[in-house]
Structure formats: C-alpha cells, structure tokens
Short mmCIF file of C-alpha atoms in Angstrom, two decimals:
data_model
loop_
_atom_site.label_atom_id
_atom_site.label_comp_id
_atom_site.label_asym_id
_atom_site.label_seq_id
_atom_site.Cartn_x
_atom_site.Cartn_y
_atom_site.Cartn_z
CA UNK A 1 53.61 -27.89 -115.53
CA UNK A 2 55.86 -27.47 -113.15
CA UNK A 3 55.43 -26.39 -109.58
CA UNK A 4 56.79 -23.10 -108.82
CA UNK A 5 57.24 -23.99 -105.45
CA UNK A 6 59.56 -26.85 -106.19
CA UNK A 7 61.66 -24.59 -108.64
CA UNK A 8 62.44 -22.17 -106.10
CA UNK A 9 63.60 -25.11 -103.18
CA UNK A 10 65.76 -26.23 -106.12
CA UNK A 11 67.40 -23.08 -107.00
CA UNK A 12 67.83 -22.26 -103.29
CA UNK A 13 69.62 -25.68 -102.94
CA UNK A 14 71.67 -25.01 -105.84
CA UNK A 15 72.51 -21.67 -104.49
CA UNK A 16 73.48 -23.14 -101.39
CA UNK A 17 75.85 -25.83 -102.78
CA UNK A 18 77.44 -23.13 -104.85
CA UNK A 19 78.22 -21.76 -101.55
CA UNK A 20 79.02 -24.79 -99.64
CA UNK A 21 81.60 -25.61 -102.43
CA UNK A 22 83.62 -22.54 -101.80
CA UNK A 23 83.15 -23.01 -97.84
CA UNK A 24 86.26 -24.30 -96.75
CA UNK A 25 85.25 -23.82 -92.96
CA UNK A 26 82.03 -25.56 -93.05
CA UNK A 27 83.90 -28.71 -94.81
CA UNK A 28 86.98 -28.66 -92.50
CA UNK A 29 84.72 -28.51 -89.27
CA UNK A 30 82.61 -31.76 -90.76
CA UNK A 31 79.12 -29.54 -91.29
CA UNK A 32 76.51 -31.18 -93.62
CA UNK A 33 73.85 -30.09 -95.44
CA UNK A 34 70.54 -31.72 -94.28
CA UNK A 35 67.99 -29.35 -96.12
CA UNK A 36 67.56 -26.13 -97.78
CA UNK A 37 64.88 -24.20 -99.01
CA UNK A 38 64.13 -20.66 -99.58
CA UNK A 39 64.80 -19.03 -96.50
CA UNK A 40 65.54 -22.20 -94.87
CA UNK A 41 68.63 -23.81 -93.85
CA UNK A 42 69.20 -27.14 -91.80
CA UNK A 43 72.96 -28.26 -90.99
CA UNK A 44 74.52 -30.98 -88.89
CA UNK A 45 77.59 -31.72 -87.30
CA UNK A 46 79.43 -34.24 -84.69
CA UNK A 47 81.62 -32.74 -82.29
CA UNK A 48 84.79 -34.05 -82.37
CA UNK A 49 87.96 -34.20 -79.85
CA UNK A 50 89.58 -30.91 -81.38
CA UNK A 51 86.58 -28.79 -80.63
CA UNK A 52 86.61 -29.19 -76.76
CA UNK A 53 87.61 -26.25 -74.41
CA UNK A 54 89.19 -26.97 -71.24
CA UNK A 55 86.36 -27.84 -69.41
CA UNK A 56 86.01 -30.91 -71.92
CA UNK A 57 82.64 -29.33 -73.64
CA UNK A 58 82.28 -28.43 -76.74
CA UNK A 59 83.71 -24.50 -77.82
CA UNK A 60 81.16 -21.80 -77.85
CA UNK A 61 83.08 -20.64 -80.83
CA UNK A 62 82.13 -23.60 -82.82
CA UNK A 63 78.48 -23.66 -81.57
CA UNK A 64 78.88 -19.95 -82.90
CA UNK A 65 80.23 -21.02 -86.23
CA UNK A 66 77.58 -24.03 -86.66
CA UNK A 67 74.82 -21.26 -86.42
CA UNK A 68 76.32 -18.63 -88.37
CA UNK A 69 77.10 -21.09 -91.45
CA UNK A 70 73.32 -22.32 -91.02
CA UNK A 71 72.11 -18.71 -91.04
CA UNK A 72 74.47 -17.84 -94.18
CA UNK A 73 72.92 -20.69 -96.36
CA UNK A 74 69.47 -19.26 -95.24
CA UNK A 75 69.65 -15.89 -95.97
CA UNK A 76 71.80 -16.77 -99.36
CA UNK A 77 69.30 -19.18 -100.52
CA UNK A 78 67.49 -16.81 -102.67
CA UNK A 79 70.82 -16.16 -104.98
CA UNK A 80 71.53 -12.79 -103.54
CA UNK A 81 74.62 -12.36 -101.85
CA UNK A 82 74.24 -11.78 -98.05
CA UNK A 83 76.62 -11.35 -95.04
CA UNK A 84 76.24 -10.90 -91.45
CA UNK A 85 75.71 -7.98 -90.20
CA UNK A 86 75.52 -8.80 -86.85
CA UNK A 87 74.60 -11.87 -84.61
CA UNK A 88 74.71 -13.28 -81.12
CA UNK A 89 73.97 -16.53 -79.54
CA UNK A 90 72.50 -17.92 -76.11
CA UNK A 91 74.26 -21.22 -74.88
CA UNK A 92 71.28 -23.12 -73.08
CA UNK A 93 73.20 -26.56 -72.06
CA UNK A 94 76.74 -27.98 -72.31
CA UNK A 95 77.84 -30.18 -75.57
CA UNK A 96 79.94 -32.94 -75.04
CA UNK A 97 82.50 -34.93 -77.54
CA UNK A 98 80.62 -37.14 -79.82
CA UNK A 99 77.35 -35.28 -79.81
CA UNK A 100 75.46 -34.68 -83.02
CA UNK A 101 74.26 -31.32 -83.41
CA UNK A 102 71.39 -29.89 -85.82
CA UNK A 103 71.25 -26.35 -86.47
CA UNK A 104 67.93 -25.09 -87.99
CA UNK A 105 67.81 -21.87 -89.55
CA UNK A 106 64.84 -19.93 -90.64
CA UNK A 107 63.85 -16.40 -92.10
CA UNK A 108 61.97 -14.30 -89.49
CA UNK A 109 62.23 -10.65 -91.92
CA UNK A 110 63.78 -10.40 -95.29
CA UNK A 111 63.77 -6.98 -96.88
CA UNK A 112 65.40 -5.64 -99.81
CA UNK A 113 68.66 -5.30 -98.15
CA UNK A 114 68.22 -6.31 -94.35
CA UNK A 115 67.05 -10.14 -93.19
CA UNK A 116 66.66 -11.14 -89.47
CA UNK A 117 67.05 -15.04 -89.37
CA UNK A 118 66.88 -17.17 -86.08
CA UNK A 119 68.91 -20.14 -85.64
CA UNK A 120 68.14 -22.92 -83.29
CA UNK A 121 71.12 -25.88 -82.31
CA UNK A 122 69.48 -29.21 -80.73
CA UNK A 123 71.70 -32.29 -79.50
CA UNK A 124 70.98 -36.01 -80.63
CA UNK A 125 68.15 -35.89 -77.69
CA UNK A 126 66.40 -33.04 -79.81
CA UNK A 127 67.07 -30.85 -76.86
CA UNK A 128 68.08 -27.11 -77.31
CA UNK A 129 71.55 -26.37 -76.79
CA UNK A 130 72.07 -22.65 -78.39
CA UNK A 131 69.93 -20.39 -80.22
CA UNK A 132 71.28 -17.69 -82.63
CA UNK A 133 69.79 -14.36 -84.01
CA UNK A 134 71.57 -13.37 -86.82
CA UNK A 135 71.10 -9.99 -89.25
CA UNK A 136 71.95 -9.93 -92.84
CA UNK A 137 72.39 -7.41 -95.20
CA UNK A 138 72.05 -8.17 -98.79
CA UNK A 139 75.05 -7.14 -101.40
CA UNK A 140 74.52 -6.00 -104.97
CA UNK A 141 75.86 -8.95 -106.80
CA UNK A 142 74.17 -12.45 -106.68
CA UNK A 143 75.87 -15.68 -105.29
CA UNK A 144 76.82 -16.19 -109.07
CA UNK A 145 78.66 -12.98 -109.52
CA UNK A 146 80.57 -13.52 -106.34
CA UNK A 147 81.51 -17.00 -107.95
CA UNK A 148 83.20 -15.43 -111.24
CA UNK A 149 85.17 -13.00 -109.07
CA UNK A 150 86.47 -15.55 -106.83
CA UNK A 151 89.82 -15.83 -109.29
CA UNK A 152 90.02 -12.09 -109.27
CA UNK A 153 92.63 -10.75 -107.36
CA UNK A 154 91.45 -8.95 -103.89
CA UNK A 155 92.79 -5.64 -102.64
CA UNK A 156 96.02 -7.04 -101.59
CA UNK A 157 96.59 -8.67 -104.75
CA UNK A 158 95.89 -12.02 -103.81
CA UNK A 159 93.47 -14.86 -105.50
CA UNK A 160 90.18 -14.59 -103.34
#
C-alpha cells in the first residue's frame, strides 16, 4: 500500500518543478531547488558579482527575489495556482559576493483562498540574513490549467 504522505510530497515536487521549468527569473538568478514538500520549499543560490550594490554588498532586491521565489513554490506546492498579495522583508545582516544562501519557506496558515508563509534566508554559516513574510491569494485555476494557457495570447496579444 502506498503512503499518502509520500504521494503528496511527490505531487508537491511535481507542481513546483513545473513552475520552475517556466521560471526564467529563478533560473537566470541561479536558484536551485533543494527540497519541496506540501507547504514547504527550500532553495539555494550563490551571490555573484552582478548581484552587488554600490556598497559591494548583495542588493536587497536579490534577497527579496530569492525569498519571494521560495514563498511562491511553497504556496503553489498543492497544485492550486497562488500569487502574492503582499510581502515584506527584514534584512538582518549584510550578504557578500560568494555567499551561499538558503531560503526556507513554510506555511503558517493556508485557508481556502488566502495563505500566510514565512521565509528565512541563511548564509553558508547558518546565520540568518533576512526574514520574509508573504501573503498568498489562490486563483481559480490549478497550476496545470496555467500551463495549458501559457501558449494562449494574453491581453496585449502576446504569448504569455
């Protein structure tokens, strides 16, 4: 007999891998999926020279993007399309070129239409560098419905 927990975990990974395949931003930023489960995502990435600001530290927008992506994967892990309705980040310590970051996102509450998720970003020494909180809103289609629509024209007549 198959374990339902494993099946749910496998489905979560499948849903997130489908999203990642279409996520040019995450791929171009060098984000890697480390672990996925229902309501959970852990991503990693190395800070490269083009990610630094004028103070030679990692730009805050890069950290926000990493946290936001982990959040997105966690809140879409059940296969129901969800988008952010709000997100905020607190920067704890500077991040430098070459730092290896890990963003761990987990669900705090998921209702029928809205969810609350927390993300912690740590460096290679296990020290917290930022905390992110995201609020999700579920859309009516599933992720697989969105994949079907990806080749249909959007409002401006372009391919989405």
